[in-house]
mmCIF file of C-alpha atoms and ligand atoms in Angstrom:
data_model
loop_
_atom_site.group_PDB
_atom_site.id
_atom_site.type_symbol
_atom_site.label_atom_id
_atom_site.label_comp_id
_atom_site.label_asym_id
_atom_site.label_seq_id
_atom_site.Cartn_x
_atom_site.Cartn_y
_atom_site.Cartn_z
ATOM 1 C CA UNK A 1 -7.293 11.884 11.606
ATOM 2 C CA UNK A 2 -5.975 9.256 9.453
ATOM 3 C CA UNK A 3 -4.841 9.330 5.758
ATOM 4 C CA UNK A 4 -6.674 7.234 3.115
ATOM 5 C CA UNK A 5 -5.283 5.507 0.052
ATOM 6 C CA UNK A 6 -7.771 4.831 -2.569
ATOM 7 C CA UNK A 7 -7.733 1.587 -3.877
ATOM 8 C CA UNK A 8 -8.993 2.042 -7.870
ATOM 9 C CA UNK A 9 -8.706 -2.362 -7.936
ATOM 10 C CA UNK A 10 -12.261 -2.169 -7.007
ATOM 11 C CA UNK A 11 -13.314 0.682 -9.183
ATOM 12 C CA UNK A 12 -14.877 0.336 -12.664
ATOM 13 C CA UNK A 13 -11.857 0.152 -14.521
ATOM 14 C CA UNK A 14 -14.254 1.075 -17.696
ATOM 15 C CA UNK A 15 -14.550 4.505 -16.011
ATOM 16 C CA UNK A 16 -11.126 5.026 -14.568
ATOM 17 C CA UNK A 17 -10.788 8.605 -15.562
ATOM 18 C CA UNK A 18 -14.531 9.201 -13.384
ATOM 19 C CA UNK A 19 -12.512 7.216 -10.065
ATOM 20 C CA UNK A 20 -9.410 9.365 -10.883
ATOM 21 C CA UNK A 21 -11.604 12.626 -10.762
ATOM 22 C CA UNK A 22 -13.483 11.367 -7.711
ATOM 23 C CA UNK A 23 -10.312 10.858 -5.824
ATOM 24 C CA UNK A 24 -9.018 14.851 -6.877
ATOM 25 C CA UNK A 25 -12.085 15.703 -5.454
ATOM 26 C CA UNK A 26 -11.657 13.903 -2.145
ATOM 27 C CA UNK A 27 -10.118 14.476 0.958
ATOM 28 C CA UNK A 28 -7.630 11.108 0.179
ATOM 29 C CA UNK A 29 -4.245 11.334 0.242
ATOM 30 C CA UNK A 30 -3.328 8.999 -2.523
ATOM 31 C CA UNK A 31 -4.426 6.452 -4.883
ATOM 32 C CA UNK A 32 -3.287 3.121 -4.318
ATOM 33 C CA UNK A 33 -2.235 0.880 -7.288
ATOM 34 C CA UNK A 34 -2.617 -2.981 -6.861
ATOM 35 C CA UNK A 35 -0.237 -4.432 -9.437
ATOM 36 C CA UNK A 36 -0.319 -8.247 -9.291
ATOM 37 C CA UNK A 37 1.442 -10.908 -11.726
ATOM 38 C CA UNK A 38 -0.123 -13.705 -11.252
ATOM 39 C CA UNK A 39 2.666 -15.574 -10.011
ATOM 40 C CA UNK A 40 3.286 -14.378 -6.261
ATOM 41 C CA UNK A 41 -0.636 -13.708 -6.241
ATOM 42 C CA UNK A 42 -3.518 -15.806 -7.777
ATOM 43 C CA UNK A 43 -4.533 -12.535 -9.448
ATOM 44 C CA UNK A 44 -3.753 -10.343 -12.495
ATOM 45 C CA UNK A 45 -4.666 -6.858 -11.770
ATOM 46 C CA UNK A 46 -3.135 -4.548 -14.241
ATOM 47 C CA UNK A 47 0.557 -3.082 -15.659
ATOM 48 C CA UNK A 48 2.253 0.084 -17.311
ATOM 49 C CA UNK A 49 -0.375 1.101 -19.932
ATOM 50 C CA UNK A 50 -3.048 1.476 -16.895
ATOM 51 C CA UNK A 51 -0.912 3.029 -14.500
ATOM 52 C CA UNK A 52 0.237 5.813 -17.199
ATOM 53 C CA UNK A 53 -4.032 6.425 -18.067
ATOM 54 C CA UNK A 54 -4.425 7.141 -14.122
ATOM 55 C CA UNK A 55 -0.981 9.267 -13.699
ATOM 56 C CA UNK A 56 -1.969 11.343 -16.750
ATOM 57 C CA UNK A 57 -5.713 12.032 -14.538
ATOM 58 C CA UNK A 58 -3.803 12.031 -10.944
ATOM 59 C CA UNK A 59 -3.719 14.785 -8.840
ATOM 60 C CA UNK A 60 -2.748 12.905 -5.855
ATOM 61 C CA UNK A 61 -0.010 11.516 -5.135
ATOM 62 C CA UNK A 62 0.346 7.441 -6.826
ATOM 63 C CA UNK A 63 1.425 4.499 -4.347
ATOM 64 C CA UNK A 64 2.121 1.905 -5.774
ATOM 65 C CA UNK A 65 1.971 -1.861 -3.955
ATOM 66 C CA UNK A 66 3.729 -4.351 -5.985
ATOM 67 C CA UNK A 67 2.786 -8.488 -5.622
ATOM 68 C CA UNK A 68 5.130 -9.276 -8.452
ATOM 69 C CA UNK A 69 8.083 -11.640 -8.097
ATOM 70 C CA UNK A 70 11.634 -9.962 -9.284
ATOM 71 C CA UNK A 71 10.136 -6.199 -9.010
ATOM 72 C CA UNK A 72 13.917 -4.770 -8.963
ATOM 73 C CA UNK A 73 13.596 -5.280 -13.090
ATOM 74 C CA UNK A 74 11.287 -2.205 -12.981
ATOM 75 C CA UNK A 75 11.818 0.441 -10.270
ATOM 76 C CA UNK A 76 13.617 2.625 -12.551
ATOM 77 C CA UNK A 77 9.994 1.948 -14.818
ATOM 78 C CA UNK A 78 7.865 3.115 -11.840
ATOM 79 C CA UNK A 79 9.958 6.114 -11.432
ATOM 80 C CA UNK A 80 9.093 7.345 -14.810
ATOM 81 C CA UNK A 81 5.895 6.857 -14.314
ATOM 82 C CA UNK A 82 5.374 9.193 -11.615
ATOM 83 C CA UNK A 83 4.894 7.091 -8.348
ATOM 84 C CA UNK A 84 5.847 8.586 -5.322
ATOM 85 C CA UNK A 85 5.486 5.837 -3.175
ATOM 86 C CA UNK A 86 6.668 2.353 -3.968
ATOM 87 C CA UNK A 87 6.061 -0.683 -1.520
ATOM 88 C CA UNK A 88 7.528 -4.364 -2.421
ATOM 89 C CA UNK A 89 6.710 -7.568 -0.370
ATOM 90 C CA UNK A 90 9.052 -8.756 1.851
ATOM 91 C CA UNK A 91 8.293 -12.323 0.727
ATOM 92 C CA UNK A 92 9.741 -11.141 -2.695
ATOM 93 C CA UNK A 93 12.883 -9.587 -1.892
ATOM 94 C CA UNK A 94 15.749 -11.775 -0.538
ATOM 95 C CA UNK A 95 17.996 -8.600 -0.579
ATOM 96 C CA UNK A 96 15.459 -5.825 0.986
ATOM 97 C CA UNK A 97 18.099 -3.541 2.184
ATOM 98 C CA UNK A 98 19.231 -3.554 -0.988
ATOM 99 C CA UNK A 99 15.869 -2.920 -2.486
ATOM 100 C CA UNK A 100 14.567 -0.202 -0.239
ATOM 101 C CA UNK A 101 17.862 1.490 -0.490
ATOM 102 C CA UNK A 102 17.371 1.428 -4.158
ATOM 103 C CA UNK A 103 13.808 2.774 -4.325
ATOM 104 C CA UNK A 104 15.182 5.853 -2.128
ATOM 105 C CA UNK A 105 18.109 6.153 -4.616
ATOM 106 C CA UNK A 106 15.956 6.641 -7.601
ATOM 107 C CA UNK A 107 14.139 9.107 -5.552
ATOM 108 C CA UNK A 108 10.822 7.802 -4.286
ATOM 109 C CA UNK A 109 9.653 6.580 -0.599
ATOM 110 C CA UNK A 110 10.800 3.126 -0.055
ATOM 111 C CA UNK A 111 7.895 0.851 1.506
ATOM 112 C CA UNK A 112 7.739 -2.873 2.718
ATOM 113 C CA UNK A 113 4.868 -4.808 2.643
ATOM 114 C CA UNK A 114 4.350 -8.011 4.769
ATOM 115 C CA UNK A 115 1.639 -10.587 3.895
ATOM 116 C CA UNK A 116 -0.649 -11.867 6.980
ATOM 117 C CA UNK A 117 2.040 -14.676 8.059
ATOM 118 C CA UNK A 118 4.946 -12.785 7.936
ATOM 119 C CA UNK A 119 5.760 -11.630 11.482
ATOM 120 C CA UNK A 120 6.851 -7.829 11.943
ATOM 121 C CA UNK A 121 9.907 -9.193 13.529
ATOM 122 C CA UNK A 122 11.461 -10.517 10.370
ATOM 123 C CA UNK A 123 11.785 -6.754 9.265
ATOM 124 C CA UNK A 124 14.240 -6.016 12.599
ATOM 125 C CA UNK A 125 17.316 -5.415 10.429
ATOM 126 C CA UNK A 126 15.715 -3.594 7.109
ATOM 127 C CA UNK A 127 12.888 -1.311 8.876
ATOM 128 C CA UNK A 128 15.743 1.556 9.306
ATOM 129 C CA UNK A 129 15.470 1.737 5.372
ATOM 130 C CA UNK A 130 11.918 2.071 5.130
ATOM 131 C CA UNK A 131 9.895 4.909 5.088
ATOM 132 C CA UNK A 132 6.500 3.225 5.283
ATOM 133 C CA UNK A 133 5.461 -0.287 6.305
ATOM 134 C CA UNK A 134 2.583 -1.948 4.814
ATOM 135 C CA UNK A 135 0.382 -4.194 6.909
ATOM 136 C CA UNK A 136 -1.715 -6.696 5.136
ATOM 137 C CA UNK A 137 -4.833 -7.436 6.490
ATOM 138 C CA UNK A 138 -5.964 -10.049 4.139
ATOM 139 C CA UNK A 139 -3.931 -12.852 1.758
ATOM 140 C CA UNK A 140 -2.862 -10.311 -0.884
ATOM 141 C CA UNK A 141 -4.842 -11.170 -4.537
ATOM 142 C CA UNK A 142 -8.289 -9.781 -4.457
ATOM 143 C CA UNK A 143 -10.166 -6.426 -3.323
ATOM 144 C CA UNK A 144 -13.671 -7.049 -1.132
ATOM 145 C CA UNK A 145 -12.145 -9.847 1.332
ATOM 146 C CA UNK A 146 -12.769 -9.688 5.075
ATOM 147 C CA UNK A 147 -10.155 -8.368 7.801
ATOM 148 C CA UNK A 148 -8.003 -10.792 9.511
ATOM 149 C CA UNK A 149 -8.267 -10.109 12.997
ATOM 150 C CA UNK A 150 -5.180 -11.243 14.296
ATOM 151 C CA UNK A 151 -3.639 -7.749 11.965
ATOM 152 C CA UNK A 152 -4.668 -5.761 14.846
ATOM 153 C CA UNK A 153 -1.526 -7.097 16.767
ATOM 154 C CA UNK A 154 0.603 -6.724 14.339
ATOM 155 C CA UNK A 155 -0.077 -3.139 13.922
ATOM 156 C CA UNK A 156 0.592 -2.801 17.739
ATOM 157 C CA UNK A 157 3.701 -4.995 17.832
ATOM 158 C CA UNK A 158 5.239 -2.258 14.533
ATOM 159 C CA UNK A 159 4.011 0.960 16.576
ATOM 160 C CA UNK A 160 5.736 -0.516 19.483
ATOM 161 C CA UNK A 161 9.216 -0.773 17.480
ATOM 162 C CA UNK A 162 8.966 2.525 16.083
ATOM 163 C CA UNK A 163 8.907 3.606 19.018
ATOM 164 C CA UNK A 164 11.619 1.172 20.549
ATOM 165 C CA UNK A 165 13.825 2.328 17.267
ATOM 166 C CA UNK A 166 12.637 6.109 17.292
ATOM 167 C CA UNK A 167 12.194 5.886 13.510
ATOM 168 C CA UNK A 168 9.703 7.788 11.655
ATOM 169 C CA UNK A 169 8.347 4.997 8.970
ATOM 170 C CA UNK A 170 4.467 5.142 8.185
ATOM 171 C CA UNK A 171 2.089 2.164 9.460
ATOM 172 C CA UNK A 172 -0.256 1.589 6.537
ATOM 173 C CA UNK A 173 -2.867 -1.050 6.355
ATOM 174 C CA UNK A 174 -4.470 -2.612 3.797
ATOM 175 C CA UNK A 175 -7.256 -5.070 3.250
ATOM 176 C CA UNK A 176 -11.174 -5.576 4.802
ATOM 177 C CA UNK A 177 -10.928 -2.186 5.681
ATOM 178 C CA UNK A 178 -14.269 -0.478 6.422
ATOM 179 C CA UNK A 179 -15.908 2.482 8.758
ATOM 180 C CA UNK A 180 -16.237 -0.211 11.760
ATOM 181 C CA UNK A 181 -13.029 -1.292 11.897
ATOM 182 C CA UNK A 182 -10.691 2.240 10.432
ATOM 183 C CA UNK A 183 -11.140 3.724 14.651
ATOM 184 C CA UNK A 184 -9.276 -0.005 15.765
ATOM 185 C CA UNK A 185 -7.168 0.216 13.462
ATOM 186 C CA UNK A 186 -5.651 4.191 13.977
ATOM 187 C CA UNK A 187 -5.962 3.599 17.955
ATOM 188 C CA UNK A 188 -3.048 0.516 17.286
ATOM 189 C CA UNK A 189 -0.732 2.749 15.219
ATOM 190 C CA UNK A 190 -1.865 2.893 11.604
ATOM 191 C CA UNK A 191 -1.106 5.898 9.604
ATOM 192 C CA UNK A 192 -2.854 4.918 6.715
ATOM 193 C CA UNK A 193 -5.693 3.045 5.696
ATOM 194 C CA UNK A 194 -5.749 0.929 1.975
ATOM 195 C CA UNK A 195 -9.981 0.647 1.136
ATOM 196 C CA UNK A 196 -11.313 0.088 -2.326
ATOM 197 C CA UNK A 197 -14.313 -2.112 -2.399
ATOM 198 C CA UNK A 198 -15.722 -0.104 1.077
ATOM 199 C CA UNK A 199 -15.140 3.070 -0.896
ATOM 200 C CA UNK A 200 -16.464 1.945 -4.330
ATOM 201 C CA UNK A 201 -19.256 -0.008 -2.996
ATOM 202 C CA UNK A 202 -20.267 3.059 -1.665
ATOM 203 C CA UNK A 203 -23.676 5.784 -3.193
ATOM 204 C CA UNK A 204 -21.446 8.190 -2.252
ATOM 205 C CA UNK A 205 -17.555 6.970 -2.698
ATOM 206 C CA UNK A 206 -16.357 11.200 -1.026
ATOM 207 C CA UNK A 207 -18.465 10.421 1.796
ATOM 208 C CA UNK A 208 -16.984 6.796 2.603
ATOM 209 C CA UNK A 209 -13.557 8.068 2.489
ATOM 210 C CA UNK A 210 -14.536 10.561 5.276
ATOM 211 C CA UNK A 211 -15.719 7.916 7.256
ATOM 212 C CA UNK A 212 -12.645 6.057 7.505
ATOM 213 C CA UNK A 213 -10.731 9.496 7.786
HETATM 214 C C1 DX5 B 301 -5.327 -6.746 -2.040
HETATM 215 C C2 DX5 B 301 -4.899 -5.340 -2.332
HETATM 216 C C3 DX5 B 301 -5.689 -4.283 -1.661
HETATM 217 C C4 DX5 B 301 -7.135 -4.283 -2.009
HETATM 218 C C5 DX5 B 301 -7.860 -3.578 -0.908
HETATM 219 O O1 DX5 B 301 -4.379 -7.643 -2.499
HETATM 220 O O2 DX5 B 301 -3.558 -5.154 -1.915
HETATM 221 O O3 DX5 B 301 -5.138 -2.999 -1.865
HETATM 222 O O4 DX5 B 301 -7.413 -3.674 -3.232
HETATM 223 O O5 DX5 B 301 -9.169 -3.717 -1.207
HETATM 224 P P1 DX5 B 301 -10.366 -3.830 -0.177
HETATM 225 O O6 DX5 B 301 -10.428 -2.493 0.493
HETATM 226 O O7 DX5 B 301 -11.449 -4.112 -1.094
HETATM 227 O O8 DX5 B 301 -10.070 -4.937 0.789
HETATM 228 ZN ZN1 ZN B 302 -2.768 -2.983 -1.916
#
């Protein structure tokens, strides 16, 4: 069995405090928050004042995935805030050790996203300082696009250097997920699966998340 983090990007964000209670209710293990600039992503999700609404209904642990350019100007920010888990793209950090190292330092999980193009290797010499890696299986931006095949290799070719490096990082994956593809997905390595419009597009949103379980 797999662990889900809810994606509330796809959720009525009129009725955030309804997602927030869905998600205490469910069998997920965290909620996922999309934050996007604008700058490194063609997208404008949403910022502080949001992410303090859904902490103050959260039961469940907050992870937060940052696609924002300079994200080091805030971790302290995020801290405060309650997030647990905080993941930064590799394609914005020119100093990642230096950034995962910090994350840990102010006391949450460091994690390391890479965007579709960006090959696992290029994470050889910072992976010992993460303690989750986050696939993405679609250009990072929008919820509700479809899964890019070719991720499914690059979940296997991440599982294979945990293992090479015996570290104990997280494989999480994020994008297209659904209830055909979640079994592919685990059987290649992932620890974690990322779903918001599958779950929100859903009758019955507690149900969906058990079907990617
Ligand atoms: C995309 C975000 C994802 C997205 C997942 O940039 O990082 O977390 O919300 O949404 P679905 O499950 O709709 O692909
Ligand atoms: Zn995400």
């Amino acid at each position: 069995m797999g662990k889900i983090a809810v994606s509330v990007l796809s959720s009525d964000l009129g009725h955030l405090a309804d997602s927030c209670r869905m998600i205490n209710r469910s069998e997920a293990w965290s909620v996922h928050l999309d934050v996007m600039d604008g700058v490194f992503v063609p997208n404008i999700s949403y910022g502080f004042p949001v992410i303090e609404a859904i902490a103050r209904n959260m039961e469940k642990p907050m992870d937060a995935h940052l696609m924002t350019v300079e994200p080091w100007r805030y971790y302290q920010r995020y801290k405060e805030l309650g997030i647990e888990w905080l993941t930064v793209h590799y394609e914005t950090c020119p100093h990642l050790n230096r950034d995962l190292q910090e994350i840990r330092r102010l006391g949450m999980k460091a994690g390391v996203a890479l965007n579709p193009s960006t090959p696992v290797s290029f994470l050889e010499q910072a992976v010992h300082y993460a303690d989750l890696v986050l696939i993405m299986s679609v250009n990072p931006g929008f919820g509700g696009q479809k899964f890019i095949p070719e991720s499914l290799e690059k979940i296997e070719n991440l599982h294979r250097m945990r293992e090479e490096k015996k570290l104990g990082f997280l494989i999480q994956v994020d994008g297209g997920v659904n209830a055909t593809n979640a079994h592919i997905l685990y059987e290649k390595g992932a620890d974690i699966l990322v779903a918001g419009n599958y779950i929100f597009s859903s009758k019955d949103p507690l149900a969906a998340i058990r079907a990617i379980m």
